[in-house]
């Protein structure tokens, strides 16, 4: 990781922490803003000591912005599969057909892989149970959920969001 | 009115949880139920309008307490030795004490009543005086840090002392510690 | 647990946020719920999360246990120091009114400093406890 | 009672009912992994509906920003915990019940 | 509306508590505690609106941020038997 990247990540961390402080605080007196600046600097120093900033791929808080369109799409998917799972639970026959499938990952960065795994877990009906470097093992409640993942729609969306230009 | 019903329900859940904790012989499961107990008591404090206490319970219960319990479990056995025998002398002690405590309830002023001793002069003094004398919005902080500053100093000292105590007990390396336990067991 | 990919990435994202939230609670004790004790515990729990996921050895290289022990004592000393300043200015122990020209500003400064002392002591005490319980 | 209040109230009640449905699923499901699916109904549908109902009720101000932050943090942390739980259970002695497909 | 859903949530707290008590394996119990945590966050957020005092939200925020620490600590403890090891030192069976 080059010096430029680390610098960019530090700036990104500082900006996102400052945004978080402004959202939390609600009191914008000079004293509290000064304390906020101090806190952001302390947290940045400790995070870089912990090695949270150096990471093999561009991950950090501001990077989330790229994933906002994806997140909105994801919430729609979550709602859809929630209705499906709720129907299955409320059905007296409990029509479930659990299966394990292995999916191939096409993302380059670890962060995008983790986003993919967590999106799978967030969508009810499918849970990622093992994330390796190039594949993810998924437990699915029904065959339809597994089919939906096998079409690779979510995979493509994340790869697309990952490759988007820097904000 | 509705808050009182919520309080009663949460108290009921707390009772169930504590009985369940008592009945577990697997200490691991008991630890997890303790986590639920902490979540419930935080909700109860929220219902009783004790925001700062609820905050403390939330932070300590979610962040630290369970981890310290697990750390303790790591150095002891998971299963509790169950004694099925009912101890008669203990029962003789516990039942009269319980009755005495219930009898004592009659002397305590009723819950939330306006003419409680604590609300007649002290709370009034804090509520009216605080904004003039201290000038910060959160009353709890001004009581804790300013009116009762000596108490808080005592509390901090207690935490510090407890920390030193734990260090004296567990501070040496685990190897020595294990050695002692093994010798005692063999 | 470091090569548990999901946990390590999520921890990298969430640890700074927990730390910042702890400091927010520390400095907003005057306005909302919270204060030194809660802030110290939340701040320390971010270190504990780091220790759980990346190992105590790494945590030890980030925060030196000796320095943490000194900080625990420093917090108490800071609290007592504010009290002693009150005596030196000709008042009673822990009299904040004398810390500044007007009593209101003095109270504000005094409360903020002693809350900071409480926060430092509690955070260090929790980290020390974690070190003591999680021996390598 | 305005329209927005009615919509937000409906969202909140629907969210709390979905929590009950999720818990019903936890009771009905045959093994641990399928129970995790039912639990994720609570973590997603329940939180999204209730918190978005509260945001709608509140309108846009600092409180609703905090509600949004709670929603985001829950959506980050709960799948992580569920994933860790599932992985740990798979490495433990628990074998998932698989259907015939 | 708030009243109805508060009581429904209290009822689901009861259900989660029962499932924690009757859960057979350790994982079931951890799952129940996890569910209970989420439900508590929602309860505290709702209660703040019920009593028209939304400053309770800070508590819900604390739980949303740090409640999963205890879950992960339990899992780690269950795999390794203590808190200290990182998986670099101990290769077999990472969590």
XYZ file of C-alpha atoms in Angstrom:
685
model
C 0.000 0.000 0.000
C 1.529 3.280 -1.073
C 1.985 6.355 1.087
C -0.639 8.132 -0.991
C -3.218 5.476 -0.177
C -2.571 5.663 3.558
C -2.870 9.429 3.426
C -6.149 9.149 1.535
C -7.473 6.662 4.066
C -6.549 8.855 6.999
C -8.340 11.806 5.434
C -11.366 9.621 4.718
C -11.418 8.368 8.294
C -11.135 11.899 9.670
C -13.958 13.188 7.477
C -16.291 10.346 8.339
C -15.549 10.606 12.059
C -16.162 14.361 11.944
C -19.472 13.748 10.186
C -20.434 11.228 12.849
C -19.566 13.714 15.603
C -21.672 16.428 13.982
C -24.592 14.026 13.603
C -24.334 12.880 17.219
C -23.561 16.122 18.968
C -26.353 18.622 18.359
C -24.514 21.335 20.319
C -22.416 23.501 18.045
C -20.634 25.773 20.519
C -16.937 26.514 19.894
C -15.889 24.501 22.961
C -17.688 21.345 21.879
C -16.530 21.656 18.270
C -12.963 21.985 19.553
C -13.409 18.918 21.744
C -14.851 17.120 18.728
C -11.777 17.955 16.662
C -9.588 16.717 19.519
C -11.574 13.476 19.762
C -11.346 12.863 16.020
C -7.576 13.357 16.145
C -7.211 11.020 19.145
C -9.303 8.316 17.465
C -7.328 8.650 14.228
C -4.011 8.326 16.062
C -5.163 5.250 17.986
C -6.641 3.653 14.855
C -3.428 4.089 12.946
C -1.507 2.641 15.900
C -3.878 -0.327 15.849
C -3.227 -0.811 12.153
C -6.840 -0.330 11.263
C -5.906 2.013 8.439
C -3.366 -0.059 6.574
C -5.347 -2.701 4.772
C -4.697 -4.491 1.543
C -7.632 -2.954 -0.229
C -9.233 0.455 -0.226
C -11.666 0.104 2.607
C -12.805 2.812 4.846
C -15.743 4.692 6.024
C -16.083 7.099 3.097
C -15.947 4.143 0.754
C -19.486 3.407 1.849
C -20.746 6.188 -0.403
C -20.175 3.983 -3.438
C -22.436 1.377 -1.967
C -25.423 3.639 -1.328
C -27.280 2.785 -4.575
C -26.526 -0.857 -3.912
C -27.864 -0.481 -0.359
C -31.169 0.881 -1.583
C -31.502 -2.049 -4.002
C -30.560 -4.397 -1.155
C -33.333 -3.091 1.089
C -35.847 -3.930 -1.645
C -34.426 -7.443 -1.876
C -34.556 -7.791 1.921
C -38.236 -6.856 1.934
C -39.032 -9.341 -0.846
C -37.301 -12.274 0.775
C -38.711 -11.304 4.186
C -42.229 -11.701 2.856
C -41.258 -15.083 1.430
C -39.764 -16.303 4.715
C -42.692 -14.955 6.770
C -45.109 -16.848 4.519
C -43.121 -20.027 5.034
C -43.092 -19.566 8.811
C -46.822 -18.902 9.004
C -47.686 -21.806 6.705
C -48.860 -24.723 8.911
C -46.930 -27.247 6.812
C -43.620 -25.354 7.216
C -42.542 -25.782 3.543
C -38.788 -25.548 3.922
C -36.117 -27.378 2.007
C -32.719 -26.372 3.407
C -29.666 -26.783 1.219
C -25.985 -25.830 1.173
C -24.487 -24.239 -1.933
C -21.069 -22.824 -2.757
C -20.825 -19.592 -4.711
C -17.836 -18.274 -6.596
C -16.701 -14.732 -5.729
C -15.767 -12.284 -8.475
C -14.857 -9.331 -6.246
C -11.271 -8.156 -5.990
C -11.193 -6.522 -2.552
C -11.748 -8.173 0.793
C -14.142 -5.409 1.729
C -16.428 -6.129 -1.224
C -16.332 -9.837 -0.410
C -17.399 -9.062 3.132
C -20.175 -6.809 1.843
C -21.334 -9.699 -0.319
C -21.260 -12.174 2.569
C -23.082 -9.773 4.878
C -25.701 -9.002 2.236
C -26.347 -12.713 1.877
C -26.751 -12.978 5.641
C -28.959 -9.892 5.790
C -31.388 -11.319 3.264
C -33.532 -13.727 5.260
C -33.624 -17.183 3.760
C -29.926 -17.265 2.984
C -26.979 -17.190 5.380
C -23.309 -17.183 4.496
C -21.608 -19.673 6.748
C -18.054 -19.704 5.460
C -16.177 -17.017 3.586
C -12.969 -18.118 1.882
C -10.756 -16.124 -0.452
C -12.554 -17.060 -3.636
C -15.770 -18.753 -2.588
C -18.563 -18.430 -0.086
C -20.634 -21.238 1.360
C -24.309 -20.432 1.755
C -27.046 -22.122 3.738
C -30.393 -21.527 2.111
C -33.828 -22.084 3.566
C -35.401 -23.075 0.270
C -34.380 -23.936 -3.255
C -35.806 -20.677 -4.621
C -33.521 -18.572 -2.439
C -30.509 -20.546 -3.663
C -31.608 -20.123 -7.291
C -31.926 -16.397 -6.748
C -28.325 -16.223 -5.570
C -27.058 -18.471 -8.370
C -28.249 -16.003 -10.997
C -25.478 -13.764 -9.676
C -27.486 -10.567 -9.628
C -26.188 -9.452 -6.248
C -22.665 -10.506 -7.156
C -22.714 -8.350 -10.285
C -24.117 -5.349 -8.430
C -21.371 -5.469 -5.801
C -18.613 -5.904 -8.395
C -20.082 -2.944 -10.238
C -20.190 -0.801 -7.070
C -16.637 -1.806 -6.235
C -15.331 -0.761 -9.632
C -17.085 2.614 -9.535
C -14.715 5.599 -9.715
C -13.622 7.250 -6.506
C -16.076 9.675 -5.054
C -50.516 4.708 33.859
C -49.363 2.605 30.937
C -45.783 2.909 32.152
C -46.741 1.186 35.386
C -48.050 -1.825 33.454
C -44.829 -1.930 31.452
C -42.857 -1.804 34.711
C -44.849 -4.706 36.102
C -44.299 -6.812 32.988
C -40.559 -6.158 32.995
C -40.313 -6.986 36.695
C -42.152 -10.227 35.986
C -39.675 -11.064 33.203
C -36.810 -10.254 35.580
C -38.185 -12.715 38.109
C -38.441 -15.449 35.471
C -34.878 -14.771 34.367
C -33.452 -14.895 37.853
C -35.245 -18.152 38.657
C -33.927 -19.613 35.396
C -30.376 -18.492 36.240
C -30.710 -20.140 39.607
C -31.919 -23.408 38.087
C -29.101 -23.759 35.531
C -26.319 -26.135 36.444
C -24.397 -25.314 33.295
C -22.509 -22.142 34.196
C -22.157 -21.241 30.524
C -25.913 -21.088 30.046
C -26.252 -19.162 33.306
C -23.771 -16.592 32.003
C -25.847 -16.078 28.887
C -29.012 -15.641 30.912
C -27.123 -13.033 32.918
C -26.734 -11.134 29.649
C -30.515 -11.174 29.270
C -30.871 -10.018 32.871
C -28.656 -7.041 32.141
C -30.656 -6.109 29.033
C -33.890 -6.349 31.001
C -32.653 -4.238 33.868
C -31.483 -1.574 31.423
C -35.032 -1.515 30.020
C -36.422 -1.266 33.543
C -34.176 1.694 34.356
C -35.323 3.360 31.155
C -38.923 2.880 32.258
C -38.150 4.352 35.664
C -36.722 7.474 33.960
C -33.240 6.807 35.320
C -31.482 7.549 32.062
C -27.954 7.743 33.422
C -28.261 4.493 35.343
C -29.707 2.796 32.279
C -26.793 4.113 30.269
C -24.318 2.678 32.753
C -26.104 -0.659 32.754
C -26.096 -0.709 28.943
C -22.413 0.113 28.631
C -21.241 -2.232 31.371
C -23.629 -5.068 30.574
C -22.950 -5.144 26.850
C -19.287 -4.292 26.855
C -17.572 -5.662 29.918
C -19.627 -7.780 32.299
C -20.095 -10.847 30.107
C -16.426 -10.839 29.101
C -15.310 -10.773 32.732
C -17.709 -13.628 33.511
C -16.247 -15.634 30.645
C -12.735 -14.845 31.837
C -13.702 -16.260 35.203
C -15.226 -19.339 33.568
C -11.966 -19.931 31.703
C -10.192 -20.589 34.988
C -12.876 -22.737 36.670
C -15.036 -25.666 35.670
C -18.189 -25.187 33.577
C -20.458 -27.384 35.626
C -21.777 -26.352 38.981
C -21.727 -28.992 41.684
C -25.390 -29.503 42.414
C -26.405 -30.021 45.985
C -29.879 -31.501 46.086
C -30.069 -31.519 49.847
C -32.267 -28.821 51.340
C -30.439 -27.105 54.170
C -32.853 -26.780 57.110
C -30.860 -24.201 59.041
C -30.595 -22.013 55.964
C -34.327 -22.265 55.388
C -34.980 -21.337 59.022
C -32.837 -18.248 58.534
C -34.196 -17.224 55.146
C -37.943 -17.489 55.711
C -38.171 -15.246 58.825
C -35.827 -12.732 57.200
C -38.046 -12.636 54.152
C -41.125 -12.086 56.289
C -39.359 -9.335 58.199
C -38.418 -7.608 54.950
C -41.977 -7.847 53.650
C -43.223 -6.499 56.986
C -40.748 -3.643 56.658
C -42.338 -2.566 53.387
C -45.163 -0.932 55.363
C -42.782 1.675 56.703
C -41.379 2.597 53.329
C -43.132 5.514 51.585
C -45.101 4.388 48.581
C -43.479 4.245 45.148
C -43.231 7.646 43.490
C -45.313 9.458 46.107
C -44.879 13.216 46.248
C -44.475 13.422 50.012
C -41.464 11.093 50.192
C -38.746 12.525 52.405
C -36.315 12.574 49.502
C -38.632 14.704 47.421
C -39.597 17.230 50.061
C -36.415 19.186 50.516
C -33.359 17.646 48.850
C -34.671 17.143 45.307
C -36.313 20.534 45.469
C -33.059 22.134 46.518
C -31.162 20.472 43.651
C -33.782 21.215 41.024
C -34.213 24.875 41.873
C -30.610 25.596 42.791
C -28.794 23.739 40.055
C -29.447 26.000 37.113
C -28.320 29.064 39.099
C -25.348 27.550 40.893
C -23.969 25.036 38.393
C -25.480 26.089 35.093
C -25.459 22.794 33.153
C -28.631 21.169 31.794
C -28.104 17.596 33.016
C -29.126 17.550 36.659
C -27.611 14.131 37.326
C -24.170 15.293 36.266
C -24.360 18.411 38.411
C -25.409 16.369 41.443
C -22.765 13.703 40.855
C -19.885 15.944 39.974
C -20.517 19.068 41.980
C -22.934 18.691 44.899
C -21.697 15.187 45.626
C -18.155 15.609 44.369
C -16.647 13.899 47.413
C -18.825 10.831 46.866
C -17.727 10.542 43.264
C -14.108 10.866 44.327
C -14.753 7.965 46.665
C -16.258 5.924 43.842
C -13.309 6.529 41.551
C -10.973 5.526 44.330
C -12.987 2.356 44.863
C -12.677 1.450 41.176
C -8.950 2.119 41.294
C -8.527 0.053 44.454
C -10.588 -2.810 43.046
C -8.418 -2.760 39.965
C -5.294 -3.005 42.118
C -6.897 -5.891 44.012
C -7.614 -7.824 40.823
C -4.077 -7.193 39.646
C -2.673 -8.583 42.879
C -4.785 -11.715 42.505
C -4.469 -12.342 38.764
C -1.520 -10.186 37.823
C 1.096 -12.911 37.860
C 1.456 -15.025 34.778
C -1.061 -17.780 34.190
C 1.693 -20.413 34.248
C 2.355 -19.924 37.953
C -1.332 -19.843 38.637
C -2.023 -23.093 36.777
C 0.849 -24.707 38.613
C -0.703 -23.973 41.982
C -4.105 -25.312 40.920
C -2.637 -28.508 39.468
C -0.697 -29.227 42.633
C -3.789 -28.767 44.734
C -5.822 -31.073 42.541
C -3.268 -33.902 42.421
C -9.725 -14.760 14.765
C -7.817 -12.482 12.453
C -8.413 -14.568 9.360
C -12.111 -14.657 10.023
C -12.565 -12.235 7.131
C -15.996 -10.846 8.001
C -15.165 -10.219 11.634
C -11.826 -8.559 10.966
C -13.216 -6.225 8.297
C -16.288 -5.256 10.324
C -14.103 -4.713 13.382
C -11.850 -2.394 11.393
C -14.888 -0.336 10.489
C -16.656 -0.362 13.834
C -13.768 0.112 16.323
C -13.106 3.794 15.455
C -16.834 4.466 15.623
C -17.096 2.947 19.118
C -14.112 5.008 20.254
C -15.598 8.213 18.892
C -18.933 7.414 20.487
C -17.175 6.920 23.822
C -15.531 10.319 23.543
C -18.884 11.850 22.548
C -20.453 10.446 25.702
C -17.509 11.767 27.721
C -17.838 15.337 26.519
C -21.629 15.519 26.399
C -22.188 14.417 29.977
C -23.275 17.981 30.744
C -26.093 17.940 28.206
C -27.454 14.421 27.951
C -27.189 11.067 29.653
C -23.696 9.801 30.220
C -20.497 11.017 31.771
C -17.081 9.799 32.692
C -17.953 6.313 33.881
C -20.044 5.284 30.868
C -17.603 6.897 28.465
C -14.697 5.033 30.018
C -16.454 1.696 29.700
C -17.473 2.290 26.071
C -13.991 3.501 25.156
C -12.415 0.481 26.818
C -14.814 -1.906 25.089
C -13.426 -0.860 21.713
C -9.977 -1.976 22.918
C -11.500 -5.196 24.206
C -13.078 -5.873 20.803
C -9.660 -5.329 19.255
C -8.106 -7.699 21.766
C -10.713 -10.376 21.113
C -10.414 -10.269 17.349
C -6.738 -9.568 16.757
C -5.286 -11.191 19.861
C -4.053 -9.851 23.186
C -0.474 -9.840 21.974
C -1.299 -7.211 19.366
C -3.336 -5.215 21.878
C -0.307 -5.222 24.157
C 1.793 -3.700 21.402
C -0.834 -1.009 20.847
C -1.318 -0.043 24.492
C 1.518 -0.716 26.871
C 0.142 -2.270 30.103
C 2.542 -0.248 32.246
C 1.342 2.996 30.721
C -2.278 1.941 31.249
C -1.563 1.307 34.925
C 0.005 4.735 35.236
C -3.023 6.276 33.510
C -5.403 4.634 35.985
C -3.582 6.381 38.810
C -3.336 9.586 36.802
C -7.141 9.824 36.531
C -7.571 9.732 40.314
C -4.744 12.232 40.711
C -6.410 14.568 38.214
C -9.600 14.465 40.283
C -7.753 15.142 43.541
C -5.666 17.817 41.809
C -8.771 19.822 40.952
C -9.762 19.652 44.603
C -6.328 20.792 45.742
C -6.425 23.753 43.367
C -9.573 24.833 45.220
C -7.643 24.734 48.507
C -4.686 26.634 47.047
C -7.033 29.377 45.853
C -8.242 29.799 49.408
C -11.445 27.792 49.431
C -12.510 24.283 50.369
C -11.488 20.985 48.794
C -13.316 20.493 45.458
C -14.699 24.035 45.413
C -15.005 24.684 41.689
C -16.276 28.233 42.013
C -12.754 29.515 42.513
C -11.320 27.885 39.378
C -12.255 30.837 37.194
C -13.343 34.430 37.533
C -17.065 33.729 37.525
C -18.452 30.829 39.502
C -20.465 29.446 36.584
C -17.430 29.079 34.302
C -15.511 27.655 37.239
C -18.160 25.005 37.840
C -18.152 24.101 34.158
C -14.354 23.708 34.031
C -14.264 21.757 37.267
C -16.967 19.309 36.224
C -15.382 18.747 32.834
C -11.948 18.009 34.314
C -13.166 15.656 37.010
C -15.323 13.804 34.471
C -12.197 13.431 32.367
C -10.374 12.039 35.396
C -13.180 9.549 36.043
C -13.201 8.540 32.372
C -9.435 7.965 32.241
C -9.460 5.884 35.420
C -12.421 3.736 34.393
C -11.163 3.112 30.857
C -7.709 2.124 32.104
C -9.176 -0.034 34.870
C -11.318 -1.944 32.355
C -8.364 -2.491 30.019
C -6.256 -3.678 32.964
C -9.019 -6.091 33.978
C -9.170 -7.447 30.426
C -5.405 -7.950 30.414
C -5.565 -9.680 33.780
C -8.328 -12.069 32.698
C -6.971 -12.836 29.238
C -3.437 -13.933 29.950
C -1.541 -15.412 27.011
C -54.014 12.593 13.535
C -52.472 13.305 10.178
C -51.766 10.892 7.355
C -48.093 10.560 8.208
C -48.930 9.608 11.775
C -51.221 6.850 10.536
C -48.612 5.507 8.107
C -45.866 5.547 10.740
C -48.157 3.891 13.275
C -48.989 1.151 10.784
C -45.277 0.637 10.074
C -44.470 0.382 13.769
C -47.232 -2.103 14.507
C -46.292 -4.158 11.434
C -42.681 -4.174 12.611
C -43.550 -5.390 16.082
C -45.807 -8.082 14.612
C -42.952 -9.206 12.367
C -40.820 -9.662 15.487
C -43.451 -12.037 16.844
C -43.519 -13.880 13.500
C -39.721 -14.233 13.622
C -39.857 -15.637 17.145
C -42.599 -18.029 16.074
C -40.203 -19.168 13.371
C -37.481 -19.666 15.977
C -39.870 -21.974 17.835
C -41.063 -23.882 14.773
C -37.865 -24.430 12.817
C -36.293 -27.897 13.102
C -32.571 -27.134 13.482
C -30.190 -24.374 14.430
C -29.400 -23.084 10.930
C -33.022 -22.711 9.948
C -33.620 -20.921 13.238
C -30.976 -18.402 12.194
C -33.080 -17.585 9.139
C -36.087 -16.879 11.339
C -33.930 -14.698 13.593
C -32.756 -12.655 10.647
C -36.386 -11.737 9.976
C -36.332 -9.974 13.353
C -33.012 -8.297 12.693
C -34.011 -6.941 9.300
C -37.769 -6.616 8.888
C -38.477 -5.694 12.510
C -35.769 -3.062 12.802
C -36.304 -1.570 9.350
C -40.074 -1.227 9.798
C -40.031 0.076 13.379
C -37.144 2.486 12.976
C -38.383 3.832 9.637
C -41.806 4.303 11.204
C -40.221 6.302 14.022
C -38.180 8.363 11.530
C -41.362 9.145 9.598
C -43.154 10.119 12.808
C -40.304 12.349 13.920
C -39.697 14.202 10.670
C -36.218 15.360 9.762
C -34.159 16.559 12.702
C -31.316 15.378 14.918
C -33.406 12.656 16.557
C -34.241 11.039 13.234
C -30.575 11.178 12.259
C -29.797 9.221 15.410
C -32.517 6.715 14.543
C -30.953 6.318 11.104
C -27.564 5.736 12.735
C -29.077 3.048 14.969
C -30.578 1.377 11.887
C -27.253 1.449 10.018
C -25.291 0.100 12.978
C -27.780 -2.712 13.526
C -27.657 -3.616 9.844
C -23.839 -3.770 10.072
C -23.446 -5.653 13.343
C -26.263 -8.211 13.400
C -25.349 -10.065 10.161
C -21.774 -10.169 11.403
C -22.862 -11.812 14.622
C -25.151 -14.212 12.740
C -22.378 -15.164 10.336
C -19.926 -15.753 13.182
C -22.554 -17.831 14.965
C -23.267 -19.950 11.881
C -19.592 -20.507 11.140
C -18.891 -21.424 14.726
C -21.832 -23.844 14.799
C -20.663 -25.485 11.558
C -17.165 -25.945 12.976
C -18.723 -27.269 16.140
C -20.551 -30.532 16.134
C -23.784 -29.222 14.612
C -24.672 -30.650 11.204
C -27.378 -28.848 9.231
C -30.488 -30.820 8.278
C -30.640 -30.826 4.493
C -33.709 -31.393 2.390
C -33.850 -33.610 -0.675
C -33.135 -31.599 -3.788
C -50.044 2.915 18.210
C -46.909 3.161 20.335
C -48.718 1.527 23.234
C -49.865 -1.461 21.175
C -46.484 -2.122 19.663
C -44.734 -1.635 23.017
C -46.854 -4.392 24.482
C -46.272 -6.626 21.462
C -42.538 -6.095 21.897
C -42.774 -6.939 25.595
C -44.564 -10.135 24.623
C -41.805 -10.980 22.143
C -39.241 -10.315 24.897
C -41.033 -12.975 26.888
C -40.917 -15.375 23.921
C -37.196 -14.732 23.421
C -36.578 -15.324 27.127
C -38.405 -18.643 27.008
C -36.475 -19.718 23.930
C -33.231 -18.848 25.741
C -34.269 -21.014 28.669
C -35.435 -24.027 26.679
C -32.752 -23.839 23.975
C -30.969 -27.189 23.776
C -27.528 -26.321 22.443
C -25.317 -23.427 23.475
C -25.762 -21.882 20.032
C -29.520 -21.710 20.486
C -29.007 -19.824 23.712
C -26.555 -17.402 22.118
C -29.040 -16.824 19.300
C -31.780 -16.085 21.814
C -29.580 -13.566 23.640
C -28.804 -11.960 20.297
C -32.489 -11.650 19.449
C -33.132 -10.251 22.911
C -30.511 -7.566 22.314
C -32.128 -6.434 19.072
C -35.566 -6.418 20.660
C -34.251 -4.356 23.582
C -32.824 -1.748 21.202
C -36.229 -1.438 19.550
C -38.011 -1.338 22.917
C -35.839 1.494 24.210
C -36.259 3.481 20.992
C -40.036 3.029 21.103
C -40.300 3.823 24.797
C -38.527 7.137 24.259
C -41.297 8.105 21.847
C -44.018 6.713 24.068
C -43.037 9.058 26.890
C -42.128 11.899 24.474
C -38.506 11.897 25.603
C -36.367 10.799 22.666
C -33.062 11.424 24.465
C -33.149 7.750 25.419
C -31.839 7.069 21.928
C -28.242 7.250 23.122
C -28.821 4.037 25.068
C -30.227 2.298 22.003
C -27.194 3.529 20.090
C -24.852 1.999 22.673
C -26.563 -1.354 22.345
C -26.574 -1.187 18.555
C -22.828 -0.526 18.576
C -21.433 -2.800 21.257
C -23.956 -5.567 21.793
C -22.249 -7.863 19.307
C -18.974 -7.715 21.255
C -20.380 -10.068 23.857
C -21.649 -12.485 21.182
C -18.236 -12.625 19.583
C -16.556 -12.992 22.967
C -18.796 -15.964 23.781
C -18.071 -17.598 20.427
C -14.354 -17.045 20.761
C -14.375 -18.397 24.284
C -16.355 -21.389 23.132
C -13.847 -22.190 20.388
C -10.589 -21.537 22.199
C -11.417 -21.776 25.878
C -9.922 -18.374 26.642
C -9.798 -14.809 25.416
C -6.202 -14.254 24.593
C -5.241 -16.322 21.591
C -5.317 -15.000 18.089
C -5.729 -17.448 15.263
C -2.166 -16.881 14.063
C -0.791 -18.720 17.053
C -3.398 -21.444 16.930
C -4.143 -22.624 13.433
C -6.612 -25.415 13.966
C -10.292 -24.571 13.925
C -10.650 -20.848 13.559
C -13.972 -19.433 14.522
